Amino acid sequence: MPIFVRPSGSLPGGINPPPIQPLEVPSLSWTDAKGRTTLLSDWESGWVLQPGIRGLDMPGYDFFTDASPQIDGNALRGLRAQPREVFLPVAFFDTDRAGFLASKRSFLGTLNPYLGLGTLTLTESDGSFRTIEAYYVSGAEGDTGRDTSGLRWQTFGLTFSCPSPYWLGEAIRLEFSAGASGGFFPVLPLRVRDSQVLGDTTIDNPGDATSFPVWTIHGPATSAVITNNTTGLSFSVTASLGSSDVLVVDTRERVQTAVLNGTDNWWPNLSTDSDLWGLEPGENDISLTLVGTDSDSMVQVDYRPRFLTA
């Protein structure tokens, strides 16, 4: 049986499970739908990542092309990033059979896809991180081959499917307010506490792909128009918000809702020509136009940059 080399010396109990090499990779963890987080290289718990990780960089793409008679080549009409697969080889081990079974079963219990989507998180040494939603697909069926298992050890090649091809960066929140004086829309943004006065501003998206934000509008306001001047798209709220009202407009793909005070569907109160636009990579010139406000009126935007690589 191949020798298992512990980074800090001999393995507890003097046993020799499957081969392992020091991996020069950042920290990887798995959080299941119940919120249980598992570090994927955890020697003391009895499992360690193996060489052969795949799927942390560029996603695959579908390309849509047209061919024309008597014209060489083709024309690219569109493309789409595919859902991503992440492959993680993991070795399980312990000093005795009971401990090995307990640690393996504990870990594999978090992979149950019936629990719902979980999250893979890659954390760099400086504390920065990126995440991606995923669910377990295959690889833990169990292989008792000579080179893949023993009484106190076993290796698995776990495959996770990620519905979105993009890794998410850390959340960004910006707040824009009318200011204590109630003055509105100066030509130049002013700082009031940690917020900008409502009006024109620039929002930076440091990611590689369009990021779809969640807008939170705190009343009062008789109407609101939020425009991305970079793309020419906007959405409008046509109904009034009282001083205690909070409207959340979620522009995220496959979500897209407008909810007042956490319960009421306000989708009918968006103008028919509204486009729940996203933030393009780089700087976006934004206009926030609210009417009928006072010093308590505020707009908050939350978004997470989307990246092609972990």
mmCIF file of C-alpha atoms in Angstrom:
data_model
loop_
_atom_site.group_PDB
_atom_site.id
_atom_site.type_symbol
_atom_site.label_atom_id
_atom_site.label_comp_id
_atom_site.label_asym_id
_atom_site.label_seq_id
_atom_site.Cartn_x
_atom_site.Cartn_y
_atom_site.Cartn_z
ATOM 1 C CA MET A 1 0.000 0.000 0.000
ATOM 2 C CA PRO A 2 1.415 3.471 -0.832
ATOM 3 C CA ILE A 3 2.830 5.570 1.970
ATOM 4 C CA PHE A 4 0.869 8.540 3.374
ATOM 5 C CA VAL A 5 3.252 11.379 4.241
ATOM 6 C CA ARG A 6 1.982 13.764 6.883
ATOM 7 C CA PRO A 7 3.245 17.337 6.403
ATOM 8 C CA SER A 8 4.361 17.630 10.047
ATOM 9 C CA GLY A 9 5.733 14.101 10.467
ATOM 10 C CA SER A 10 4.272 10.675 11.188
ATOM 11 C CA LEU A 11 0.562 9.940 11.067
ATOM 12 C CA PRO A 12 -1.190 9.443 14.435
ATOM 13 C CA GLY A 13 -1.032 5.768 15.390
ATOM 14 C CA GLY A 14 1.744 4.995 12.905
ATOM 15 C CA ILE A 15 -0.570 3.821 10.085
ATOM 16 C CA ASN A 16 -0.023 4.320 6.366
ATOM 17 C CA PRO A 17 -3.199 5.345 4.455
ATOM 18 C CA PRO A 18 -3.215 6.426 0.776
ATOM 19 C CA PRO A 19 -0.681 8.721 -0.897
ATOM 20 C CA ILE A 20 -0.825 12.413 -0.214
ATOM 21 C CA GLN A 21 1.304 15.287 -1.402
ATOM 22 C CA PRO A 22 1.415 18.818 -0.008
ATOM 23 C CA LEU A 23 -0.996 20.890 -2.106
ATOM 24 C CA GLU A 24 -0.068 24.450 -2.958
ATOM 25 C CA VAL A 25 -3.688 25.590 -3.069
ATOM 26 C CA PRO A 26 -5.638 28.101 -0.963
ATOM 27 C CA SER A 27 -8.113 26.920 1.646
ATOM 28 C CA LEU A 28 -11.208 25.232 0.215
ATOM 29 C CA SER A 29 -14.376 24.626 2.213
ATOM 30 C CA TRP A 30 -17.863 23.235 1.617
ATOM 31 C CA THR A 31 -20.978 24.656 3.291
ATOM 32 C CA ASP A 32 -24.141 22.601 2.891
ATOM 33 C CA ALA A 33 -27.692 23.946 2.742
ATOM 34 C CA LYS A 34 -28.024 23.548 6.528
ATOM 35 C CA GLY A 35 -25.090 25.899 7.086
ATOM 36 C CA ARG A 36 -22.596 23.215 8.135
ATOM 37 C CA THR A 37 -19.115 24.245 6.952
ATOM 38 C CA THR A 38 -16.460 21.616 6.304
ATOM 39 C CA LEU A 39 -12.830 22.477 5.646
ATOM 40 C CA LEU A 40 -11.862 20.172 2.774
ATOM 41 C CA SER A 41 -8.311 19.658 4.009
ATOM 42 C CA ASP A 42 -8.641 18.868 7.714
ATOM 43 C CA TRP A 43 -6.022 16.401 8.921
ATOM 44 C CA GLU A 44 -7.347 16.205 12.470
ATOM 45 C CA SER A 45 -10.867 15.379 11.229
ATOM 46 C CA GLY A 46 -9.588 12.646 8.938
ATOM 47 C CA TRP A 47 -9.777 13.968 5.369
ATOM 48 C CA VAL A 48 -7.357 15.791 3.068
ATOM 49 C CA LEU A 49 -7.576 17.133 -0.478
ATOM 50 C CA GLN A 50 -5.466 15.248 -3.027
ATOM 51 C CA PRO A 51 -3.749 16.487 -6.194
ATOM 52 C CA GLY A 52 -5.982 16.721 -9.247
ATOM 53 C CA ILE A 53 -8.449 19.515 -8.442
ATOM 54 C CA ARG A 54 -10.280 20.738 -11.558
ATOM 55 C CA GLY A 55 -12.813 23.437 -12.365
ATOM 56 C CA LEU A 56 -11.461 26.458 -10.478
ATOM 57 C CA ASP A 57 -10.663 28.541 -13.534
ATOM 58 C CA MET A 58 -12.479 29.363 -16.799
ATOM 59 C CA PRO A 59 -15.942 27.898 -17.463
ATOM 60 C CA GLY A 60 -16.861 26.199 -20.718
ATOM 61 C CA TYR A 61 -18.867 27.988 -23.393
ATOM 62 C CA ASP A 62 -21.554 27.210 -25.950
ATOM 63 C CA PHE A 63 -21.004 29.046 -29.229
ATOM 64 C CA PHE A 64 -23.877 29.695 -31.632
ATOM 65 C CA THR A 65 -22.801 30.131 -35.241
ATOM 66 C CA ASP A 66 -24.316 30.408 -38.716
ATOM 67 C CA ALA A 67 -22.815 29.166 -41.983
ATOM 68 C CA SER A 68 -23.615 30.746 -45.347
ATOM 69 C CA PRO A 69 -23.326 29.142 -48.801
ATOM 70 C CA GLN A 70 -20.179 30.103 -50.721
ATOM 71 C CA ILE A 71 -18.727 32.019 -47.762
ATOM 72 C CA ASP A 72 -15.799 30.414 -45.983
ATOM 73 C CA GLY A 73 -16.025 29.966 -42.229
ATOM 74 C CA ASN A 74 -19.026 30.995 -40.183
ATOM 75 C CA ALA A 75 -20.480 33.908 -38.222
ATOM 76 C CA LEU A 76 -20.586 33.936 -34.441
ATOM 77 C CA ARG A 77 -24.168 34.842 -33.455
ATOM 78 C CA GLY A 78 -23.935 34.413 -29.724
ATOM 79 C CA LEU A 79 -22.384 32.520 -26.852
ATOM 80 C CA ARG A 80 -23.326 31.296 -23.404
ATOM 81 C CA ALA A 81 -21.201 30.316 -20.423
ATOM 82 C CA GLN A 82 -22.009 26.746 -19.389
ATOM 83 C CA PRO A 83 -22.742 25.589 -15.861
ATOM 84 C CA ARG A 84 -19.492 24.647 -14.168
ATOM 85 C CA GLU A 85 -18.256 21.376 -12.679
ATOM 86 C CA VAL A 86 -15.694 21.326 -9.870
ATOM 87 C CA PHE A 87 -13.771 18.094 -9.214
ATOM 88 C CA LEU A 88 -12.236 17.579 -5.764
ATOM 89 C CA PRO A 89 -10.219 14.439 -4.913
ATOM 90 C CA VAL A 90 -10.412 13.758 -1.154
ATOM 91 C CA ALA A 91 -8.710 11.078 0.973
ATOM 92 C CA PHE A 92 -10.349 9.838 4.197
ATOM 93 C CA PHE A 93 -8.358 8.081 6.926
ATOM 94 C CA ASP A 94 -8.084 7.339 10.627
ATOM 95 C CA THR A 95 -6.094 5.248 13.072
ATOM 96 C CA ASP A 96 -8.876 2.666 13.436
ATOM 97 C CA ARG A 97 -11.800 1.359 11.417
ATOM 98 C CA ALA A 98 -14.507 2.886 13.630
ATOM 99 C CA GLY A 99 -12.941 6.341 13.521
ATOM 100 C CA PHE A 100 -12.488 6.134 9.754
ATOM 101 C CA LEU A 101 -16.134 5.172 9.189
ATOM 102 C CA ALA A 102 -17.390 7.900 11.529
ATOM 103 C CA SER A 103 -15.403 10.680 9.837
ATOM 104 C CA LYS A 104 -16.261 9.492 6.326
ATOM 105 C CA ARG A 105 -19.970 9.176 7.079
ATOM 106 C CA SER A 106 -20.015 12.569 8.787
ATOM 107 C CA PHE A 107 -18.453 14.258 5.768
ATOM 108 C CA LEU A 108 -20.504 12.456 3.127
ATOM 109 C CA GLY A 109 -23.701 13.284 5.015
ATOM 110 C CA THR A 110 -23.195 16.946 4.130
ATOM 111 C CA LEU A 111 -23.198 16.107 0.395
ATOM 112 C CA ASN A 112 -26.850 15.003 0.221
ATOM 113 C CA PRO A 113 -28.231 16.930 -2.796
ATOM 114 C CA TYR A 114 -31.761 16.665 -1.396
ATOM 115 C CA LEU A 115 -30.697 19.275 1.171
ATOM 116 C CA GLY A 116 -30.443 21.869 -1.605
ATOM 117 C CA LEU A 117 -27.661 24.052 -2.932
ATOM 118 C CA GLY A 118 -24.504 24.405 -0.899
ATOM 119 C CA THR A 119 -21.486 26.659 -1.349
ATOM 120 C CA LEU A 120 -17.847 26.050 -2.201
ATOM 121 C CA THR A 121 -15.525 28.741 -0.818
ATOM 122 C CA LEU A 122 -11.909 29.349 -1.820
ATOM 123 C CA THR A 123 -10.046 31.557 0.681
ATOM 124 C CA GLU A 124 -6.633 33.101 -0.039
ATOM 125 C CA SER A 125 -3.931 33.591 2.566
ATOM 126 C CA ASP A 126 -4.798 37.309 2.831
ATOM 127 C CA GLY A 127 -8.368 36.443 3.845
ATOM 128 C CA SER A 128 -10.001 37.360 0.525
ATOM 129 C CA PHE A 129 -12.416 34.747 -0.802
ATOM 130 C CA ARG A 130 -14.688 33.750 -3.647
ATOM 131 C CA THR A 131 -17.687 31.444 -3.503
ATOM 132 C CA ILE A 132 -19.851 29.466 -5.882
ATOM 133 C CA GLU A 133 -23.162 27.678 -5.322
ATOM 134 C CA ALA A 134 -22.971 23.951 -5.984
ATOM 135 C CA TYR A 135 -24.459 20.555 -5.338
ATOM 136 C CA TYR A 136 -22.859 17.122 -5.179
ATOM 137 C CA VAL A 137 -23.281 15.041 -8.360
ATOM 138 C CA SER A 138 -21.058 11.964 -8.186
ATOM 139 C CA GLY A 139 -17.840 10.373 -6.989
ATOM 140 C CA ALA A 140 -18.769 9.075 -3.512
ATOM 141 C CA GLU A 141 -20.448 5.877 -4.651
ATOM 142 C CA GLY A 142 -17.571 3.887 -3.117
ATOM 143 C CA ASP A 143 -14.670 2.128 -4.837
ATOM 144 C CA THR A 144 -12.971 -0.646 -2.882
ATOM 145 C CA GLY A 145 -10.191 -1.171 -5.403
ATOM 146 C CA ARG A 146 -6.691 -1.947 -4.148
ATOM 147 C CA ASP A 147 -5.402 1.546 -4.914
ATOM 148 C CA THR A 148 -8.458 3.421 -3.678
ATOM 149 C CA SER A 149 -9.356 1.971 -0.263
ATOM 150 C CA GLY A 150 -8.363 -0.029 2.787
ATOM 151 C CA LEU A 151 -9.836 -0.833 6.171
ATOM 152 C CA ARG A 152 -8.932 2.614 7.515
ATOM 153 C CA TRP A 153 -8.682 4.780 4.424
ATOM 154 C CA GLN A 154 -10.456 5.549 1.142
ATOM 155 C CA THR A 155 -10.159 8.082 -1.668
ATOM 156 C CA PHE A 156 -12.997 9.756 -3.540
ATOM 157 C CA GLY A 157 -13.126 12.000 -6.611
ATOM 158 C CA LEU A 158 -16.068 14.269 -5.768
ATOM 159 C CA THR A 159 -17.824 16.123 -8.595
ATOM 160 C CA PHE A 160 -19.919 19.210 -7.810
ATOM 161 C CA SER A 161 -22.199 20.891 -10.332
ATOM 162 C CA CYS A 162 -22.466 24.683 -10.200
ATOM 163 C CA PRO A 163 -25.623 26.121 -11.851
ATOM 164 C CA SER A 164 -23.887 29.471 -12.370
ATOM 165 C CA PRO A 165 -20.474 29.462 -14.053
ATOM 166 C CA TYR A 166 -19.279 32.484 -12.047
ATOM 167 C CA TRP A 167 -17.417 32.692 -8.757
ATOM 168 C CA LEU A 168 -18.758 35.447 -6.509
ATOM 169 C CA GLY A 169 -16.528 37.991 -4.793
ATOM 170 C CA GLU A 170 -17.182 39.610 -1.443
ATOM 171 C CA ALA A 171 -20.445 41.539 -1.068
ATOM 172 C CA ILE A 172 -20.405 45.286 -1.721
ATOM 173 C CA ARG A 173 -22.928 47.687 -0.172
ATOM 174 C CA LEU A 174 -23.374 51.374 -1.015
ATOM 175 C CA GLU A 175 -25.841 53.829 0.509
ATOM 176 C CA PHE A 176 -27.153 57.064 -0.981
ATOM 177 C CA SER A 177 -29.240 59.502 1.063
ATOM 178 C CA ALA A 178 -30.907 62.883 0.736
ATOM 179 C CA GLY A 179 -28.905 64.298 3.639
ATOM 180 C CA ALA A 180 -29.946 65.879 6.901
ATOM 181 C CA SER A 181 -30.872 69.183 5.260
ATOM 182 C CA GLY A 182 -33.298 67.580 2.838
ATOM 183 C CA GLY A 183 -31.448 69.221 -0.054
ATOM 184 C CA PHE A 184 -31.657 67.112 -3.161
ATOM 185 C CA PHE A 185 -29.624 66.299 -6.275
ATOM 186 C CA PRO A 186 -26.617 68.578 -6.174
ATOM 187 C CA VAL A 187 -24.418 68.475 -9.261
ATOM 188 C CA LEU A 188 -21.528 67.095 -7.223
ATOM 189 C CA PRO A 189 -22.094 64.240 -4.766
ATOM 190 C CA LEU A 190 -21.708 65.249 -1.128
ATOM 191 C CA ARG A 191 -20.830 62.999 1.800
ATOM 192 C CA VAL A 192 -23.395 62.728 4.586
ATOM 193 C CA ARG A 193 -22.233 60.344 7.300
ATOM 194 C CA ASP A 194 -21.086 57.374 5.166
ATOM 195 C CA SER A 195 -23.504 57.958 2.337
ATOM 196 C CA GLN A 196 -23.704 60.004 -0.827
ATOM 197 C CA VAL A 197 -26.460 62.448 -1.617
ATOM 198 C CA LEU A 198 -28.974 61.025 -4.082
ATOM 199 C CA GLY A 199 -28.273 62.127 -7.634
ATOM 200 C CA ASP A 200 -25.571 61.064 -10.097
ATOM 201 C CA THR A 201 -22.810 58.709 -9.023
ATOM 202 C CA THR A 202 -20.422 56.040 -10.312
ATOM 203 C CA ILE A 203 -20.618 52.431 -9.178
ATOM 204 C CA ASP A 204 -17.652 50.183 -9.898
ATOM 205 C CA ASN A 205 -18.061 46.512 -10.716
ATOM 206 C CA PRO A 206 -14.613 44.899 -10.295
ATOM 207 C CA GLY A 207 -15.805 41.559 -11.684
ATOM 208 C CA ASP A 208 -15.486 39.908 -15.100
ATOM 209 C CA ALA A 209 -19.227 39.649 -15.805
ATOM 210 C CA THR A 210 -22.428 41.639 -15.334
ATOM 211 C CA SER A 211 -23.486 41.782 -11.672
ATOM 212 C CA PHE A 212 -27.199 42.107 -10.880
ATOM 213 C CA PRO A 213 -27.779 44.183 -7.729
ATOM 214 C CA VAL A 214 -30.464 44.284 -5.053
ATOM 215 C CA TRP A 215 -31.876 47.797 -4.529
ATOM 216 C CA THR A 216 -33.472 48.808 -1.221
ATOM 217 C CA ILE A 217 -35.456 52.076 -1.245
ATOM 218 C CA HIS A 218 -36.407 53.629 2.109
ATOM 219 C CA GLY A 219 -39.302 56.089 1.939
ATOM 220 C CA PRO A 220 -40.712 58.560 1.805
ATOM 221 C CA ALA A 221 -40.831 59.002 -1.972
ATOM 222 C CA THR A 222 -43.652 59.603 -4.410
ATOM 223 C CA SER A 223 -41.735 58.051 -7.318
ATOM 224 C CA ALA A 224 -38.299 56.656 -8.124
ATOM 225 C CA VAL A 225 -36.274 56.177 -11.301
ATOM 226 C CA ILE A 226 -32.948 54.344 -11.170
ATOM 227 C CA THR A 227 -30.924 54.519 -14.382
ATOM 228 C CA ASN A 228 -27.669 53.033 -15.616
ATOM 229 C CA ASN A 229 -26.491 55.751 -17.987
ATOM 230 C CA THR A 230 -23.663 53.510 -19.178
ATOM 231 C CA THR A 231 -26.116 51.050 -20.727
ATOM 232 C CA GLY A 232 -29.114 53.382 -21.140
ATOM 233 C CA LEU A 233 -31.395 51.070 -19.125
ATOM 234 C CA SER A 234 -33.623 52.045 -16.200
ATOM 235 C CA PHE A 235 -36.507 50.978 -13.999
ATOM 236 C CA SER A 236 -39.202 53.120 -12.409
ATOM 237 C CA VAL A 237 -41.376 52.840 -9.309
ATOM 238 C CA THR A 238 -44.728 54.493 -9.990
ATOM 239 C CA ALA A 239 -46.393 54.242 -6.538
ATOM 240 C CA SER A 240 -45.675 56.262 -3.385
ATOM 241 C CA LEU A 241 -43.639 55.028 -0.438
ATOM 242 C CA GLY A 242 -44.529 56.216 3.052
ATOM 243 C CA SER A 243 -41.937 57.274 5.609
ATOM 244 C CA SER A 244 -41.844 53.765 7.128
ATOM 245 C CA ASP A 245 -41.965 51.835 3.843
ATOM 246 C CA VAL A 246 -39.062 49.797 2.507
ATOM 247 C CA LEU A 247 -39.123 48.536 -1.081
ATOM 248 C CA VAL A 248 -36.663 45.854 -2.217
ATOM 249 C CA VAL A 249 -36.147 45.473 -5.973
ATOM 250 C CA ASP A 250 -34.100 42.334 -6.680
ATOM 251 C CA THR A 251 -32.644 42.334 -10.211
ATOM 252 C CA ARG A 252 -30.801 39.017 -9.941
ATOM 253 C CA GLU A 253 -31.315 36.547 -12.779
ATOM 254 C CA ARG A 254 -33.985 33.925 -12.103
ATOM 255 C CA VAL A 255 -35.149 35.989 -9.094
ATOM 256 C CA GLN A 256 -36.371 39.461 -10.206
ATOM 257 C CA THR A 257 -38.896 40.600 -7.613
ATOM 258 C CA ALA A 258 -40.217 43.843 -6.134
ATOM 259 C CA VAL A 259 -41.405 43.442 -2.533
ATOM 260 C CA LEU A 260 -42.701 46.123 -0.143
ATOM 261 C CA ASN A 261 -42.061 45.734 3.587
ATOM 262 C CA GLY A 262 -41.053 42.110 3.154
ATOM 263 C CA THR A 263 -44.553 40.887 2.175
ATOM 264 C CA ASP A 264 -46.378 42.830 -0.552
ATOM 265 C CA ASN A 265 -45.785 42.129 -4.237
ATOM 266 C CA TRP A 266 -45.020 45.472 -5.878
ATOM 267 C CA TRP A 267 -44.160 44.136 -9.304
ATOM 268 C CA PRO A 268 -47.307 45.817 -10.747
ATOM 269 C CA ASN A 269 -45.959 49.153 -9.440
ATOM 270 C CA LEU A 270 -42.930 49.030 -11.727
ATOM 271 C CA SER A 271 -43.458 50.850 -15.015
ATOM 272 C CA THR A 272 -44.100 48.592 -18.005
ATOM 273 C CA ASP A 273 -40.898 49.737 -19.730
ATOM 274 C CA SER A 274 -38.710 48.942 -16.715
ATOM 275 C CA ASP A 275 -35.566 46.883 -17.307
ATOM 276 C CA LEU A 276 -33.987 45.334 -14.204
ATOM 277 C CA TRP A 277 -30.506 46.025 -15.456
ATOM 278 C CA GLY A 278 -27.148 44.866 -14.181
ATOM 279 C CA LEU A 279 -23.824 46.528 -13.482
ATOM 280 C CA GLU A 280 -21.391 46.015 -16.344
ATOM 281 C CA PRO A 281 -17.721 45.227 -15.550
ATOM 282 C CA GLY A 282 -15.904 48.446 -14.740
ATOM 283 C CA GLU A 283 -17.414 51.833 -13.934
ATOM 284 C CA ASN A 284 -21.151 52.415 -14.340
ATOM 285 C CA ASP A 285 -22.614 55.935 -14.382
ATOM 286 C CA ILE A 286 -25.799 55.806 -12.310
ATOM 287 C CA SER A 287 -28.641 58.292 -11.774
ATOM 288 C CA LEU A 288 -30.932 58.028 -8.743
ATOM 289 C CA THR A 289 -34.020 60.218 -9.165
ATOM 290 C CA LEU A 290 -36.504 60.223 -6.281
ATOM 291 C CA VAL A 291 -39.378 62.690 -5.861
ATOM 292 C CA GLY A 292 -41.176 63.596 -2.623
ATOM 293 C CA THR A 293 -38.316 62.763 -0.276
ATOM 294 C CA ASP A 294 -37.078 64.067 3.035
ATOM 295 C CA SER A 295 -33.903 63.595 5.074
ATOM 296 C CA ASP A 296 -34.853 59.987 5.913
ATOM 297 C CA SER A 297 -35.093 58.876 2.285
ATOM 298 C CA MET A 298 -32.325 56.511 1.279
ATOM 299 C CA VAL A 299 -31.340 54.091 -1.484
ATOM 300 C CA GLN A 300 -29.120 51.112 -0.716
ATOM 301 C CA VAL A 301 -27.541 48.858 -3.325
ATOM 302 C CA ASP A 302 -26.016 45.434 -2.613
ATOM 303 C CA TYR A 303 -24.142 43.388 -5.199
ATOM 304 C CA ARG A 304 -21.466 40.735 -5.523
ATOM 305 C CA PRO A 305 -18.942 40.884 -8.374
ATOM 306 C CA ARG A 306 -18.905 37.778 -10.585
ATOM 307 C CA PHE A 307 -15.590 36.312 -11.723
ATOM 308 C CA LEU A 308 -14.522 33.776 -14.339
ATOM 309 C CA THR A 309 -12.021 32.172 -11.959
ATOM 310 C CA ALA A 310 -11.836 31.314 -8.280
#
